[in-house]
């Protein structure tokens, strides 16, 4: 999923979309990785990014033909996968997949990790998290999903403690009084402009450049090794019955291990991608946890 997309945005997206070139499913499910004449249909958002051609070439060298199906909206790749119009998709993080599964009573599964696109903490006054004084104020976005994620970044950075360790549903009300800093929730578009008035602010990736900042200016970001960051990892998804398909797992391996592909992804992301090879079992466990949390908070 694009780093610009959030759960809150998902609810606002239109449900109708004309699929780009959808036809019948492939027969790759019965093949073994490395054989020829296999065609795997992968749904993506943004097939025009050059690294996809690089990825197709790397897969072809392993005897796997990839057909990309491009979507202009995020709402359709999961239903298309569920309906056997795709073999895999690769556009979303774990939270988005969990939200879809719960809402649709579906059971799509992550089979491999790609990258996490970190959410950053920025400051115009301090060069490091350690320099932020006790009792100062830090701003976070006030929209539901980015607020929770921003709070988890602050917790990972040692600036706050969240009740019960924090979750994707954490709010400012969950910040423990003993925390090093105070937290104020602002409209996401205003966190950047608040920098002169606060010690630091979580700024959505959409607004970083508009604020005259670069991603390298962040003094803290998501820690991919933090279990709380797992739900924000982007993934390859498959139908549950295909989770162990050797061809599909080979495609994950090719993505993760082909340097030209990774370089292309990094260029397309503006240098923000942090690549991860989190085991599929950990991704599935995170998916289950998030789905349980979503049901409990409905």
PDB file of C-alpha atoms in Angstrom:
ATOM      1  CA  UNK A   1       0.000   0.000   0.000  1.00  0.00           C
ATOM      2  CA  UNK A   2       1.145   3.491  -0.685  1.00  0.00           C
ATOM      3  CA  UNK A   3       2.568   5.273   2.297  1.00  0.00           C
ATOM      4  CA  UNK A   4      -0.015   7.965   1.673  1.00  0.00           C
ATOM      5  CA  UNK A   5      -2.963   5.698   2.426  1.00  0.00           C
ATOM      6  CA  UNK A   6      -4.559   5.148   5.830  1.00  0.00           C
ATOM      7  CA  UNK A   7      -7.427   3.145   7.276  1.00  0.00           C
ATOM      8  CA  UNK A   8      -9.435   6.319   7.637  1.00  0.00           C
ATOM      9  CA  UNK A   9      -8.994   7.018   3.935  1.00  0.00           C
ATOM     10  CA  UNK A  10     -10.150   3.494   3.120  1.00  0.00           C
ATOM     11  CA  UNK A  11     -13.615   4.222   4.428  1.00  0.00           C
ATOM     12  CA  UNK A  12     -13.923   7.221   2.126  1.00  0.00           C
ATOM     13  CA  UNK A  13     -12.898   5.540  -1.117  1.00  0.00           C
ATOM     14  CA  UNK A  14     -15.548   4.752  -3.759  1.00  0.00           C
ATOM     15  CA  UNK A  15     -16.469   1.102  -4.048  1.00  0.00           C
ATOM     16  CA  UNK A  16     -16.868   1.038  -7.826  1.00  0.00           C
ATOM     17  CA  UNK A  17     -13.870   0.517 -10.061  1.00  0.00           C
ATOM     18  CA  UNK A  18     -13.373  -0.839 -13.536  1.00  0.00           C
ATOM     19  CA  UNK A  19     -10.690  -3.499 -13.382  1.00  0.00           C
ATOM     20  CA  UNK A  20      -7.731  -3.146 -15.723  1.00  0.00           C
ATOM     21  CA  UNK A  21      -7.718  -6.151 -18.005  1.00  0.00           C
ATOM     22  CA  UNK A  22      -9.085  -8.809 -15.648  1.00  0.00           C
ATOM     23  CA  UNK A  23      -9.689 -12.193 -17.249  1.00  0.00           C
ATOM     24  CA  UNK A  24      -9.463 -15.784 -16.069  1.00  0.00           C
ATOM     25  CA  UNK A  25      -7.111 -16.988 -13.358  1.00  0.00           C
ATOM     26  CA  UNK A  26      -3.707 -18.478 -14.026  1.00  0.00           C
ATOM     27  CA  UNK A  27      -2.739 -22.112 -13.650  1.00  0.00           C
ATOM     28  CA  UNK A  28       0.332 -21.317 -11.556  1.00  0.00           C
ATOM     29  CA  UNK A  29      -1.255 -22.759  -8.445  1.00  0.00           C
ATOM     30  CA  UNK A  30      -0.470 -26.296  -9.556  1.00  0.00           C
ATOM     31  CA  UNK A  31       3.095 -25.645 -10.687  1.00  0.00           C
ATOM     32  CA  UNK A  32       6.448 -25.737  -8.937  1.00  0.00           C
ATOM     33  CA  UNK A  33       8.691 -22.698  -8.698  1.00  0.00           C
ATOM     34  CA  UNK A  34      11.308 -22.563 -11.409  1.00  0.00           C
ATOM     35  CA  UNK A  35       9.292 -24.312 -14.128  1.00  0.00           C
ATOM     36  CA  UNK A  36       8.346 -22.561 -17.345  1.00  0.00           C
ATOM     37  CA  UNK A  37       5.042 -21.399 -18.808  1.00  0.00           C
ATOM     38  CA  UNK A  38       3.670 -20.244 -15.461  1.00  0.00           C
ATOM     39  CA  UNK A  39       1.695 -17.025 -15.467  1.00  0.00           C
ATOM     40  CA  UNK A  40       0.919 -15.330 -12.165  1.00  0.00           C
ATOM     41  CA  UNK A  41      -1.512 -12.419 -12.090  1.00  0.00           C
ATOM     42  CA  UNK A  42      -0.556  -9.840  -9.458  1.00  0.00           C
ATOM     43  CA  UNK A  43      -2.796  -6.903  -8.582  1.00  0.00           C
ATOM     44  CA  UNK A  44      -0.984  -3.661  -7.808  1.00  0.00           C
ATOM     45  CA  UNK A  45      -1.685   0.047  -7.492  1.00  0.00           C
ATOM     46  CA  UNK A  46       0.819   1.942  -9.618  1.00  0.00           C
ATOM     47  CA  UNK A  47       2.051  -0.585 -12.173  1.00  0.00           C
ATOM     48  CA  UNK A  48       3.725   2.269 -14.028  1.00  0.00           C
ATOM     49  CA  UNK A  49       6.533   2.415 -11.477  1.00  0.00           C
ATOM     50  CA  UNK A  50       9.648   1.211 -13.350  1.00  0.00           C
ATOM     51  CA  UNK A  51      10.644  -1.351 -10.710  1.00  0.00           C
ATOM     52  CA  UNK A  52       7.691  -3.538 -11.672  1.00  0.00           C
ATOM     53  CA  UNK A  53       9.251  -4.204 -15.080  1.00  0.00           C
ATOM     54  CA  UNK A  54      12.520  -5.042 -13.332  1.00  0.00           C
ATOM     55  CA  UNK A  55      10.629  -7.437 -11.082  1.00  0.00           C
ATOM     56  CA  UNK A  56       8.902  -9.092 -14.050  1.00  0.00           C
ATOM     57  CA  UNK A  57      12.282  -9.617 -15.714  1.00  0.00           C
ATOM     58  CA  UNK A  58      13.759 -11.135 -12.548  1.00  0.00           C
ATOM     59  CA  UNK A  59      10.795 -13.510 -12.255  1.00  0.00           C
ATOM     60  CA  UNK A  60      11.023 -14.475 -15.928  1.00  0.00           C
ATOM     61  CA  UNK A  61      14.646 -15.451 -15.355  1.00  0.00           C
ATOM     62  CA  UNK A  62      13.284 -17.986 -12.843  1.00  0.00           C
ATOM     63  CA  UNK A  63      10.698 -19.300 -15.298  1.00  0.00           C
ATOM     64  CA  UNK A  64       7.737 -17.377 -13.895  1.00  0.00           C
ATOM     65  CA  UNK A  65       5.759 -14.998 -16.074  1.00  0.00           C
ATOM     66  CA  UNK A  66       4.057 -12.171 -14.228  1.00  0.00           C
ATOM     67  CA  UNK A  67       1.001 -10.361 -15.525  1.00  0.00           C
ATOM     68  CA  UNK A  68       0.396  -7.154 -13.624  1.00  0.00           C
ATOM     69  CA  UNK A  69      -3.182  -5.971 -13.146  1.00  0.00           C
ATOM     70  CA  UNK A  70      -3.167  -2.270 -12.344  1.00  0.00           C
ATOM     71  CA  UNK A  71      -5.810  -0.638 -10.161  1.00  0.00           C
ATOM     72  CA  UNK A  72      -6.431   3.057  -9.674  1.00  0.00           C
ATOM     73  CA  UNK A  73      -8.127   2.598  -6.286  1.00  0.00           C
ATOM     74  CA  UNK A  74      -7.267   0.603  -3.192  1.00  0.00           C
ATOM     75  CA  UNK A  75     -10.727  -0.871  -2.729  1.00  0.00           C
ATOM     76  CA  UNK A  76     -10.626  -3.467  -5.513  1.00  0.00           C
ATOM     77  CA  UNK A  77      -7.444  -5.625  -5.421  1.00  0.00           C
ATOM     78  CA  UNK A  78      -8.659  -7.622  -2.413  1.00  0.00           C
ATOM     79  CA  UNK A  79     -12.116  -8.441  -3.822  1.00  0.00           C
ATOM     80  CA  UNK A  80     -10.461  -9.334  -7.138  1.00  0.00           C
ATOM     81  CA  UNK A  81      -8.086 -11.699  -5.351  1.00  0.00           C
ATOM     82  CA  UNK A  82     -10.933 -13.274  -3.402  1.00  0.00           C
ATOM     83  CA  UNK A  83     -12.877 -13.767  -6.639  1.00  0.00           C
ATOM     84  CA  UNK A  84      -9.965 -15.639  -8.295  1.00  0.00           C
ATOM     85  CA  UNK A  85      -9.384 -12.810 -10.760  1.00  0.00           C
ATOM     86  CA  UNK A  86      -5.871 -12.479  -9.346  1.00  0.00           C
ATOM     87  CA  UNK A  87      -3.360 -14.907  -7.908  1.00  0.00           C
ATOM     88  CA  UNK A  88      -1.681 -12.388  -5.587  1.00  0.00           C
ATOM     89  CA  UNK A  89      -1.790  -8.722  -4.782  1.00  0.00           C
ATOM     90  CA  UNK A  90       0.854  -6.397  -3.425  1.00  0.00           C
ATOM     91  CA  UNK A  91      -0.335  -2.946  -2.402  1.00  0.00           C
ATOM     92  CA  UNK A  92      -1.346  -2.941   1.266  1.00  0.00           C
ATOM     93  CA  UNK A  93      -0.142  -3.234   4.819  1.00  0.00           C
ATOM     94  CA  UNK A  94      -1.387  -5.718   7.399  1.00  0.00           C
ATOM     95  CA  UNK A  95      -3.885  -3.297   8.956  1.00  0.00           C
ATOM     96  CA  UNK A  96      -5.597  -2.675   5.631  1.00  0.00           C
ATOM     97  CA  UNK A  97      -5.859  -6.402   4.945  1.00  0.00           C
ATOM     98  CA  UNK A  98      -7.251  -7.030   8.430  1.00  0.00           C
ATOM     99  CA  UNK A  99      -9.827  -4.286   7.954  1.00  0.00           C
ATOM    100  CA  UNK A 100     -10.890  -5.820   4.645  1.00  0.00           C
ATOM    101  CA  UNK A 101     -11.077  -9.377   6.015  1.00  0.00           C
ATOM    102  CA  UNK A 102     -13.256  -8.352   8.949  1.00  0.00           C
ATOM    103  CA  UNK A 103     -15.570  -6.174   6.853  1.00  0.00           C
ATOM    104  CA  UNK A 104     -15.919  -8.798   4.105  1.00  0.00           C
ATOM    105  CA  UNK A 105     -15.799 -11.946   6.239  1.00  0.00           C
ATOM    106  CA  UNK A 106     -12.815 -13.019   4.137  1.00  0.00           C
ATOM    107  CA  UNK A 107      -9.603 -14.873   4.907  1.00  0.00           C
ATOM    108  CA  UNK A 108      -6.906 -13.482   2.628  1.00  0.00           C
ATOM    109  CA  UNK A 109      -3.445 -14.092   4.055  1.00  0.00           C
ATOM    110  CA  UNK A 110      -0.044 -12.366   3.969  1.00  0.00           C
ATOM    111  CA  UNK A 111       2.635 -14.612   2.480  1.00  0.00           C
ATOM    112  CA  UNK A 112       5.612 -12.266   2.535  1.00  0.00           C
ATOM    113  CA  UNK A 113       6.813  -8.823   3.563  1.00  0.00           C
ATOM    114  CA  UNK A 114       8.073  -6.039   1.331  1.00  0.00           C
ATOM    115  CA  UNK A 115       8.711  -2.776   3.165  1.00  0.00           C
ATOM    116  CA  UNK A 116       7.506  -0.385   5.787  1.00  0.00           C
ATOM    117  CA  UNK A 117       7.210   3.296   4.947  1.00  0.00           C
ATOM    118  CA  UNK A 118       8.063   5.006   8.220  1.00  0.00           C
ATOM    119  CA  UNK A 119       6.033   7.768   9.798  1.00  0.00           C
ATOM    120  CA  UNK A 120       8.424  10.406  11.097  1.00  0.00           C
ATOM    121  CA  UNK A 121       8.878  12.757  14.043  1.00  0.00           C
ATOM    122  CA  UNK A 122      10.303  16.151  13.069  1.00  0.00           C
ATOM    123  CA  UNK A 123      11.571  19.163  14.999  1.00  0.00           C
ATOM    124  CA  UNK A 124      12.765  22.639  14.096  1.00  0.00           C
ATOM    125  CA  UNK A 125      14.314  23.114  17.538  1.00  0.00           C
ATOM    126  CA  UNK A 126      16.041  19.852  18.425  1.00  0.00           C
ATOM    127  CA  UNK A 127      18.412  17.598  16.510  1.00  0.00           C
ATOM    128  CA  UNK A 128      17.600  14.421  18.403  1.00  0.00           C
ATOM    129  CA  UNK A 129      14.929  12.860  20.550  1.00  0.00           C
ATOM    130  CA  UNK A 130      17.279  12.955  23.516  1.00  0.00           C
ATOM    131  CA  UNK A 131      17.412  16.768  23.336  1.00  0.00           C
ATOM    132  CA  UNK A 132      13.646  17.192  23.789  1.00  0.00           C
ATOM    133  CA  UNK A 133      13.073  18.547  27.331  1.00  0.00           C
ATOM    134  CA  UNK A 134      10.877  16.861  29.900  1.00  0.00           C
ATOM    135  CA  UNK A 135       7.386  18.313  29.994  1.00  0.00           C
ATOM    136  CA  UNK A 136       7.491  19.802  26.497  1.00  0.00           C
ATOM    137  CA  UNK A 137       4.680  19.311  23.984  1.00  0.00           C
ATOM    138  CA  UNK A 138       4.745  17.085  20.921  1.00  0.00           C
ATOM    139  CA  UNK A 139       2.035  17.182  18.242  1.00  0.00           C
ATOM    140  CA  UNK A 140       0.467  14.175  16.527  1.00  0.00           C
ATOM    141  CA  UNK A 141      -2.204  13.969  13.783  1.00  0.00           C
ATOM    142  CA  UNK A 142      -5.740  13.783  15.103  1.00  0.00           C
ATOM    143  CA  UNK A 143      -7.096  11.297  12.536  1.00  0.00           C
ATOM    144  CA  UNK A 144      -7.681   7.876  14.025  1.00  0.00           C
ATOM    145  CA  UNK A 145      -5.093   5.694  12.316  1.00  0.00           C
ATOM    146  CA  UNK A 146      -2.233   8.177  12.057  1.00  0.00           C
ATOM    147  CA  UNK A 147      -2.731   9.303  15.650  1.00  0.00           C
ATOM    148  CA  UNK A 148      -2.296   5.756  16.916  1.00  0.00           C
ATOM    149  CA  UNK A 149       0.706   5.143  14.703  1.00  0.00           C
ATOM    150  CA  UNK A 150       2.275   8.461  15.711  1.00  0.00           C
ATOM    151  CA  UNK A 151       1.835   7.614  19.375  1.00  0.00           C
ATOM    152  CA  UNK A 152       3.551   4.272  18.822  1.00  0.00           C
ATOM    153  CA  UNK A 153       6.472   6.129  17.203  1.00  0.00           C
ATOM    154  CA  UNK A 154       6.711   8.390  20.257  1.00  0.00           C
ATOM    155  CA  UNK A 155       6.626   5.361  22.541  1.00  0.00           C
ATOM    156  CA  UNK A 156       9.366   3.603  20.565  1.00  0.00           C
ATOM    157  CA  UNK A 157      11.440   6.775  20.838  1.00  0.00           C
ATOM    158  CA  UNK A 158      11.064   6.771  24.625  1.00  0.00           C
ATOM    159  CA  UNK A 159       9.044   9.978  24.791  1.00  0.00           C
ATOM    160  CA  UNK A 160       5.787   8.507  26.094  1.00  0.00           C
ATOM    161  CA  UNK A 161       4.291   5.389  27.593  1.00  0.00           C
ATOM    162  CA  UNK A 162       0.914   4.132  26.415  1.00  0.00           C
ATOM    163  CA  UNK A 163      -1.668   2.309  28.487  1.00  0.00           C
ATOM    164  CA  UNK A 164      -1.426  -1.459  28.019  1.00  0.00           C
ATOM    165  CA  UNK A 165       1.563  -1.034  25.723  1.00  0.00           C
ATOM    166  CA  UNK A 166      -0.355   0.744  22.973  1.00  0.00           C
ATOM    167  CA  UNK A 167      -2.222  -0.523  19.928  1.00  0.00           C
ATOM    168  CA  UNK A 168      -3.542   0.581  16.549  1.00  0.00           C
ATOM    169  CA  UNK A 169      -6.453   2.118  18.459  1.00  0.00           C
ATOM    170  CA  UNK A 170      -4.411   4.189  20.926  1.00  0.00           C
ATOM    171  CA  UNK A 171      -5.372   7.842  21.405  1.00  0.00           C
ATOM    172  CA  UNK A 172      -3.912  10.778  23.266  1.00  0.00           C
ATOM    173  CA  UNK A 173      -6.069   9.729  26.216  1.00  0.00           C
ATOM    174  CA  UNK A 174      -3.903   6.583  26.515  1.00  0.00           C
ATOM    175  CA  UNK A 175      -0.694   8.540  27.157  1.00  0.00           C
ATOM    176  CA  UNK A 176       0.442   7.766  30.684  1.00  0.00           C
ATOM    177  CA  UNK A 177       0.823  10.836  32.968  1.00  0.00           C
ATOM    178  CA  UNK A 178       4.366   9.715  33.798  1.00  0.00           C
ATOM    179  CA  UNK A 179       5.465  10.191  30.161  1.00  0.00           C
ATOM    180  CA  UNK A 180       8.396  12.468  29.381  1.00  0.00           C
ATOM    181  CA  UNK A 181       6.370  14.780  27.118  1.00  0.00           C
ATOM    182  CA  UNK A 182       2.821  16.003  26.702  1.00  0.00           C
ATOM    183  CA  UNK A 183       0.982  15.164  23.488  1.00  0.00           C
ATOM    184  CA  UNK A 184      -1.423  17.366  21.562  1.00  0.00           C
ATOM    185  CA  UNK A 185      -3.555  16.107  18.660  1.00  0.00           C
ATOM    186  CA  UNK A 186      -3.875  18.467  15.684  1.00  0.00           C
ATOM    187  CA  UNK A 187      -5.294  18.229  12.197  1.00  0.00           C
ATOM    188  CA  UNK A 188      -2.764  16.306  10.105  1.00  0.00           C
ATOM    189  CA  UNK A 189      -2.279  19.284   7.790  1.00  0.00           C
ATOM    190  CA  UNK A 190      -1.346  21.490  10.756  1.00  0.00           C
ATOM    191  CA  UNK A 191       1.288  19.376  12.512  1.00  0.00           C
ATOM    192  CA  UNK A 192       4.021  20.683  10.209  1.00  0.00           C
ATOM    193  CA  UNK A 193       3.043  24.324  10.662  1.00  0.00           C
ATOM    194  CA  UNK A 194       2.978  23.781  14.426  1.00  0.00           C
ATOM    195  CA  UNK A 195       6.732  23.097  14.562  1.00  0.00           C
ATOM    196  CA  UNK A 196       7.658  26.610  15.785  1.00  0.00           C
ATOM    197  CA  UNK A 197       5.275  26.173  18.725  1.00  0.00           C
ATOM    198  CA  UNK A 198       5.997  22.595  19.806  1.00  0.00           C
ATOM    199  CA  UNK A 199       9.115  20.621  20.575  1.00  0.00           C
ATOM    200  CA  UNK A 200       8.421  18.170  17.758  1.00  0.00           C
ATOM    201  CA  UNK A 201       5.596  16.856  15.614  1.00  0.00           C
ATOM    202  CA  UNK A 202       4.582  13.673  13.839  1.00  0.00           C
ATOM    203  CA  UNK A 203       4.116  14.723  10.202  1.00  0.00           C
ATOM    204  CA  UNK A 204       2.311  12.556   7.663  1.00  0.00           C
ATOM    205  CA  UNK A 205       4.452  11.742   4.642  1.00  0.00           C
ATOM    206  CA  UNK A 206       2.031  13.699   2.450  1.00  0.00           C
ATOM    207  CA  UNK A 207       2.958  16.966   4.162  1.00  0.00           C
ATOM    208  CA  UNK A 208       6.714  16.577   4.659  1.00  0.00           C
ATOM    209  CA  UNK A 209       7.795  18.178   1.368  1.00  0.00           C
ATOM    210  CA  UNK A 210       5.148  20.906   1.651  1.00  0.00           C
ATOM    211  CA  UNK A 211       6.699  21.889   4.974  1.00  0.00           C
ATOM    212  CA  UNK A 212      10.105  22.343   3.362  1.00  0.00           C
ATOM    213  CA  UNK A 213      11.410  19.183   5.017  1.00  0.00           C
ATOM    214  CA  UNK A 214      12.909  15.974   3.694  1.00  0.00           C
ATOM    215  CA  UNK A 215      12.408  12.495   5.077  1.00  0.00           C
ATOM    216  CA  UNK A 216      16.025  12.577   6.228  1.00  0.00           C
ATOM    217  CA  UNK A 217      15.108  15.382   8.636  1.00  0.00           C
ATOM    218  CA  UNK A 218      13.101  13.000  10.830  1.00  0.00           C
ATOM    219  CA  UNK A 219      14.571  12.532  14.308  1.00  0.00           C
ATOM    220  CA  UNK A 220      12.562   9.349  14.917  1.00  0.00           C
ATOM    221  CA  UNK A 221      10.562   6.953  12.745  1.00  0.00           C
ATOM    222  CA  UNK A 222       8.771   3.631  13.091  1.00  0.00           C
ATOM    223  CA  UNK A 223      11.136   0.923  14.269  1.00  0.00           C
ATOM    224  CA  UNK A 224      10.485  -2.074  11.990  1.00  0.00           C
ATOM    225  CA  UNK A 225      11.840  -4.371  14.723  1.00  0.00           C
ATOM    226  CA  UNK A 226       9.216  -3.125  17.198  1.00  0.00           C
ATOM    227  CA  UNK A 227       6.291  -5.584  17.336  1.00  0.00           C
ATOM    228  CA  UNK A 228       3.950  -2.576  17.295  1.00  0.00           C
ATOM    229  CA  UNK A 229       5.227  -1.734  13.793  1.00  0.00           C
ATOM    230  CA  UNK A 230       4.299  -5.138  12.353  1.00  0.00           C
ATOM    231  CA  UNK A 231       0.792  -4.086  11.270  1.00  0.00           C
ATOM    232  CA  UNK A 232       2.288  -1.325   9.101  1.00  0.00           C
ATOM    233  CA  UNK A 233       4.455  -3.661   7.013  1.00  0.00           C
ATOM    234  CA  UNK A 234       3.433  -3.911   3.361  1.00  0.00           C
ATOM    235  CA  UNK A 235       2.796  -7.422   2.122  1.00  0.00           C
ATOM    236  CA  UNK A 236       2.104  -9.857  -0.674  1.00  0.00           C
ATOM    237  CA  UNK A 237      -1.367 -11.331  -0.078  1.00  0.00           C
ATOM    238  CA  UNK A 238      -2.885 -14.585  -1.332  1.00  0.00           C
ATOM    239  CA  UNK A 239      -5.997 -16.637  -0.780  1.00  0.00           C
ATOM    240  CA  UNK A 240      -5.634 -18.798   2.329  1.00  0.00           C
ATOM    241  CA  UNK A 241      -5.521 -22.026   0.320  1.00  0.00           C
ATOM    242  CA  UNK A 242      -2.558 -20.671  -1.669  1.00  0.00           C
ATOM    243  CA  UNK A 243      -0.480 -19.501   1.273  1.00  0.00           C
ATOM    244  CA  UNK A 244       2.072 -22.291   0.786  1.00  0.00           C
ATOM    245  CA  UNK A 245       2.133 -22.209  -3.004  1.00  0.00           C
ATOM    246  CA  UNK A 246       5.831 -22.616  -3.941  1.00  0.00           C
ATOM    247  CA  UNK A 247       5.616 -20.362  -6.987  1.00  0.00           C
ATOM    248  CA  UNK A 248       4.079 -17.547  -4.986  1.00  0.00           C
ATOM    249  CA  UNK A 249       6.648 -17.929  -2.213  1.00  0.00           C
ATOM    250  CA  UNK A 250       9.384 -17.859  -4.851  1.00  0.00           C
ATOM    251  CA  UNK A 251       7.996 -14.561  -6.110  1.00  0.00           C
ATOM    252  CA  UNK A 252       8.267 -13.132  -2.595  1.00  0.00           C
ATOM    253  CA  UNK A 253      11.876 -14.302  -2.436  1.00  0.00           C
ATOM    254  CA  UNK A 254      12.652 -12.731  -5.805  1.00  0.00           C
ATOM    255  CA  UNK A 255      11.221  -9.396  -4.670  1.00  0.00           C
ATOM    256  CA  UNK A 256      13.138  -9.452  -1.402  1.00  0.00           C
ATOM    257  CA  UNK A 257      16.479 -10.538  -2.877  1.00  0.00           C
ATOM    258  CA  UNK A 258      16.753  -8.708  -6.212  1.00  0.00           C
ATOM    259  CA  UNK A 259      18.793  -5.572  -5.603  1.00  0.00           C
ATOM    260  CA  UNK A 260      17.661  -3.840  -8.785  1.00  0.00           C
ATOM    261  CA  UNK A 261      14.047  -4.269  -7.665  1.00  0.00           C
ATOM    262  CA  UNK A 262      14.798  -2.913  -4.203  1.00  0.00           C
ATOM    263  CA  UNK A 263      16.689   0.036  -5.675  1.00  0.00           C
ATOM    264  CA  UNK A 264      13.697   0.801  -7.893  1.00  0.00           C
ATOM    265  CA  UNK A 265      11.272   0.629  -4.984  1.00  0.00           C
ATOM    266  CA  UNK A 266      13.525   2.922  -2.978  1.00  0.00           C
ATOM    267  CA  UNK A 267      13.646   5.448  -5.810  1.00  0.00           C
ATOM    268  CA  UNK A 268       9.865   5.349  -6.255  1.00  0.00           C
ATOM    269  CA  UNK A 269       9.375   5.892  -2.509  1.00  0.00           C
ATOM    270  CA  UNK A 270      11.609   8.953  -2.364  1.00  0.00           C
ATOM    271  CA  UNK A 271      14.094   7.060  -0.250  1.00  0.00           C
ATOM    272  CA  UNK A 272      11.629   6.245   2.530  1.00  0.00           C
ATOM    273  CA  UNK A 273      11.237   2.482   2.161  1.00  0.00           C
ATOM    274  CA  UNK A 274      12.672   0.271   4.890  1.00  0.00           C
ATOM    275  CA  UNK A 275      12.843  -3.250   3.520  1.00  0.00           C
ATOM    276  CA  UNK A 276      11.909  -6.144   5.774  1.00  0.00           C
ATOM    277  CA  UNK A 277      11.804  -9.912   5.397  1.00  0.00           C
ATOM    278  CA  UNK A 278       9.545 -10.602   8.360  1.00  0.00           C
ATOM    279  CA  UNK A 279       8.530 -14.285   8.364  1.00  0.00           C
ATOM    280  CA  UNK A 280       5.064 -14.983   7.009  1.00  0.00           C
ATOM    281  CA  UNK A 281       4.111 -16.666  10.287  1.00  0.00           C
ATOM    282  CA  UNK A 282       4.740 -13.399  12.148  1.00  0.00           C
ATOM    283  CA  UNK A 283       2.696 -11.463   9.598  1.00  0.00           C
ATOM    284  CA  UNK A 284      -0.189 -13.921   9.958  1.00  0.00           C
ATOM    285  CA  UNK A 285      -0.026 -13.644  13.745  1.00  0.00           C
ATOM    286  CA  UNK A 286      -0.120  -9.864  13.474  1.00  0.00           C
ATOM    287  CA  UNK A 287      -3.062 -10.074  11.062  1.00  0.00           C
ATOM    288  CA  UNK A 288      -4.975 -12.248  13.528  1.00  0.00           C
ATOM    289  CA  UNK A 289      -4.252  -9.836  16.388  1.00  0.00           C
ATOM    290  CA  UNK A 290      -5.381  -6.819  14.382  1.00  0.00           C
ATOM    291  CA  UNK A 291      -8.536  -8.580  13.218  1.00  0.00           C
ATOM    292  CA  UNK A 292      -9.342  -9.445  16.839  1.00  0.00           C
ATOM    293  CA  UNK A 293      -8.744  -5.826  17.869  1.00  0.00           C
ATOM    294  CA  UNK A 294     -10.974  -4.530  15.100  1.00  0.00           C
ATOM    295  CA  UNK A 295     -13.817  -6.853  16.089  1.00  0.00           C
ATOM    296  CA  UNK A 296     -13.411  -5.909  19.752  1.00  0.00           C
ATOM    297  CA  UNK A 297     -13.624  -2.209  18.893  1.00  0.00           C
ATOM    298  CA  UNK A 298     -16.631  -2.427  16.562  1.00  0.00           C
TER     299      UNK A 298
END
